[in-house]
PDB file of C-alpha atoms in Angstrom:
ATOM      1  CA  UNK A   8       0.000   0.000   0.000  1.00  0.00           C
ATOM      2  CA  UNK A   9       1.461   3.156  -0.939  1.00  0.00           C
ATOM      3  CA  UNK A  10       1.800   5.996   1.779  1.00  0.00           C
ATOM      4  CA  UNK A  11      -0.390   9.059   1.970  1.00  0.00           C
ATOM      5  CA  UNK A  12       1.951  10.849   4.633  1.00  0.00           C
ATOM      6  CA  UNK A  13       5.302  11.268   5.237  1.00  0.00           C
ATOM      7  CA  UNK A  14       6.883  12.633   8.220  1.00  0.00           C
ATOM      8  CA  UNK A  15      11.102  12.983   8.157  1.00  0.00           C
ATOM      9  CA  UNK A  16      12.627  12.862  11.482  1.00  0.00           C
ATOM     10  CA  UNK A  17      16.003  14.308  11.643  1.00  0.00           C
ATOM     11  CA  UNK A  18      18.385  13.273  14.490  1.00  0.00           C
ATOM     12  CA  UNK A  19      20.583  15.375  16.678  1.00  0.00           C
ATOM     13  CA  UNK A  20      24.108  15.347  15.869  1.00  0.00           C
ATOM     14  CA  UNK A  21      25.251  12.411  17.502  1.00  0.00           C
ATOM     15  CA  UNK A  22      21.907  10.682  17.854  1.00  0.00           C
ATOM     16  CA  UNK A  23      20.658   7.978  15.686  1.00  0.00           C
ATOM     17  CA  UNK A  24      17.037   7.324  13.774  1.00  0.00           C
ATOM     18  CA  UNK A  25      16.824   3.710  15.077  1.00  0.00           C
ATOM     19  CA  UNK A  26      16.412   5.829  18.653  1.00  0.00           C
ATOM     20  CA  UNK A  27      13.401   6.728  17.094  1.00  0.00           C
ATOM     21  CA  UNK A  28      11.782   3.187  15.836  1.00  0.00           C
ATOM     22  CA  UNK A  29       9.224   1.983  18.286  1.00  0.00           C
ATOM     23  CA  UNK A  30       7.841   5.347  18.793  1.00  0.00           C
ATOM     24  CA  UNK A  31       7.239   5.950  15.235  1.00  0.00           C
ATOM     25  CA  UNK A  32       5.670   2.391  15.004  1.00  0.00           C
ATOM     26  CA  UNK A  33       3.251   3.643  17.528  1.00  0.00           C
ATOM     27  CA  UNK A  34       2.990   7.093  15.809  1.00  0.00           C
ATOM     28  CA  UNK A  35       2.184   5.758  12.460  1.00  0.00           C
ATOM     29  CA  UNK A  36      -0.485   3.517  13.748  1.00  0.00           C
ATOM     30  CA  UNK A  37      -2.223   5.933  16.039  1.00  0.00           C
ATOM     31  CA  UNK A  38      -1.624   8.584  13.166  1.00  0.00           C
ATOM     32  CA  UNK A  39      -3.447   6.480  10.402  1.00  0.00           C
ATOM     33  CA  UNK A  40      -6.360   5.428  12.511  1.00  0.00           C
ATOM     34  CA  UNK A  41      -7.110   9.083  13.071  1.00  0.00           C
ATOM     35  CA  UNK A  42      -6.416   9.803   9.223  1.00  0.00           C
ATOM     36  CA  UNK A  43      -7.534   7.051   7.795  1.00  0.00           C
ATOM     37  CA  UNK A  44      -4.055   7.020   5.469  1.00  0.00           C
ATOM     38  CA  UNK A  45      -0.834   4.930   6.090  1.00  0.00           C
ATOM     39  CA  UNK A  46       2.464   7.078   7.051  1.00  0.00           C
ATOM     40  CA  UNK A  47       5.813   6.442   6.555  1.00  0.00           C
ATOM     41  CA  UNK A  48       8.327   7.630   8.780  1.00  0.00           C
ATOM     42  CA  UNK A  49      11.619   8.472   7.004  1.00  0.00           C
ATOM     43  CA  UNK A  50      14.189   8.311  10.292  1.00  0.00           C
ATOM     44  CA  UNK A  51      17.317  10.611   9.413  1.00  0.00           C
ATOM     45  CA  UNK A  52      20.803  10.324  10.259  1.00  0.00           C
ATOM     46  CA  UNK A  53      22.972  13.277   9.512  1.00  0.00           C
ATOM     47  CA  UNK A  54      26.277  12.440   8.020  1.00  0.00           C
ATOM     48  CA  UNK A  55      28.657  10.747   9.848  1.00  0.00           C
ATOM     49  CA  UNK A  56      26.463   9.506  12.919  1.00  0.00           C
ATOM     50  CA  UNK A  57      24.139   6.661  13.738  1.00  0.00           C
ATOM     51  CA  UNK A  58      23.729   3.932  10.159  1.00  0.00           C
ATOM     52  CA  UNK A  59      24.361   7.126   7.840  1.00  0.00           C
ATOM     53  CA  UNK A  60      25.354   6.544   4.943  1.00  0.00           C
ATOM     54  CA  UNK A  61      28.213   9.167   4.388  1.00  0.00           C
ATOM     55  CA  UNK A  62      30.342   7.403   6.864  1.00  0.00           C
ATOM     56  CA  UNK A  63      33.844   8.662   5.968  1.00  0.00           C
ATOM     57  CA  UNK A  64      32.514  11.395   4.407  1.00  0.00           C
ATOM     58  CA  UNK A  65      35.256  14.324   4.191  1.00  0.00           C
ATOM     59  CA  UNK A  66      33.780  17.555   6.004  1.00  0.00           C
ATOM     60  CA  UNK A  67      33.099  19.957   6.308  1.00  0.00           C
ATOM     61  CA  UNK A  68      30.049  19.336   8.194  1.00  0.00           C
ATOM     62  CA  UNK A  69      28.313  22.281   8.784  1.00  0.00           C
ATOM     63  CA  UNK A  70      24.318  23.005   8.902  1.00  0.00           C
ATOM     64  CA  UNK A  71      24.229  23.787   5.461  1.00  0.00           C
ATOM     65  CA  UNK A  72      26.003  20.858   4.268  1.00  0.00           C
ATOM     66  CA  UNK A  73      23.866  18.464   6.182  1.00  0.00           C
ATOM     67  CA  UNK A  74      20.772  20.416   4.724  1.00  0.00           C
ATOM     68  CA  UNK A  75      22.091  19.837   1.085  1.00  0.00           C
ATOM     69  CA  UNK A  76      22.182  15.846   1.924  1.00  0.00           C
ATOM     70  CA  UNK A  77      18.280  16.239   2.854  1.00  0.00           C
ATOM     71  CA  UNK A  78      17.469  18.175  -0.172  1.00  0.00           C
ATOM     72  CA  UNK A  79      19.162  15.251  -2.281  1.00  0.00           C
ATOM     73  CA  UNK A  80      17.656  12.394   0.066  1.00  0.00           C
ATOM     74  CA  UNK A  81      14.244  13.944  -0.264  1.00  0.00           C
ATOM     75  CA  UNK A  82      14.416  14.586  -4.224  1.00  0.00           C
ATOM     76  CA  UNK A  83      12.096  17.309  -4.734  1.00  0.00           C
ATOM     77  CA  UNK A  84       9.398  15.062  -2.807  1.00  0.00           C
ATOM     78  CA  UNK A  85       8.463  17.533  -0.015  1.00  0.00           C
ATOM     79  CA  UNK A  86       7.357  15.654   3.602  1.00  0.00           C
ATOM     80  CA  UNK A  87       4.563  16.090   5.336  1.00  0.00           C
ATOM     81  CA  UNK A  88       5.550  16.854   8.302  1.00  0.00           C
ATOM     82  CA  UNK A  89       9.335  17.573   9.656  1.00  0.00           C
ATOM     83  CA  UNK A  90      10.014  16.627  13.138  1.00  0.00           C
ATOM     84  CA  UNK A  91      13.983  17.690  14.039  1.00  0.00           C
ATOM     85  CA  UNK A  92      15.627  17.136  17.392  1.00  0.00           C
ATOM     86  CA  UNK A  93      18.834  19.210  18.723  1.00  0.00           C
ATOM     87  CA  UNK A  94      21.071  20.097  15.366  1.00  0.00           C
ATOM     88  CA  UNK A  95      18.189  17.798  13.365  1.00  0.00           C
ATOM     89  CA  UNK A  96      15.547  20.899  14.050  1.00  0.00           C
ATOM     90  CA  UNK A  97      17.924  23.788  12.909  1.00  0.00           C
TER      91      UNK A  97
END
């Protein structure tokens, strides 16, 4: 079933998304009973932390260049809703 919703949770800086499983879980499904519509949770790391991706990326790794990586990650495709945490909210 495709998803109606999408929320993007962004990590702090040395935080990781899989922090943020369970409670998403519980989220989604308390979310899409009141919706009616399935949401996906897309559970951010910024570079360099928690099961990102860029590991070993060369810096810098500033605000701006972690703000680039979501602008790539998210592909024009903007979420629903944006939950951030610490550096993930700025």
């Amino acid at each position: 079933m495709p998803y109606f919703y999408t929320v993007l949770r962004m990590s702090y800086l040395a935080g990781s998304g899989r922090n943020w499983r369970s409670f998403s879980r519980q989220l989604g499904k308390e979310l899409e009973k009141s919706s009616s519509h399935p949401w996906r949770f897309l559970l951010v790391d910024q570079r360099n932390h928690g099961q990102s991706t860029f590991r070993g990326h060369e810096g810098p790794h500033t605000i701006d260049v972690c703000a680039q990586d979501i602008v790539k990650l998210l592909d024009g495709r903007a979420p629903d809703v944006l939950v951030g945490h610490s550096l993930g909210g700025k």
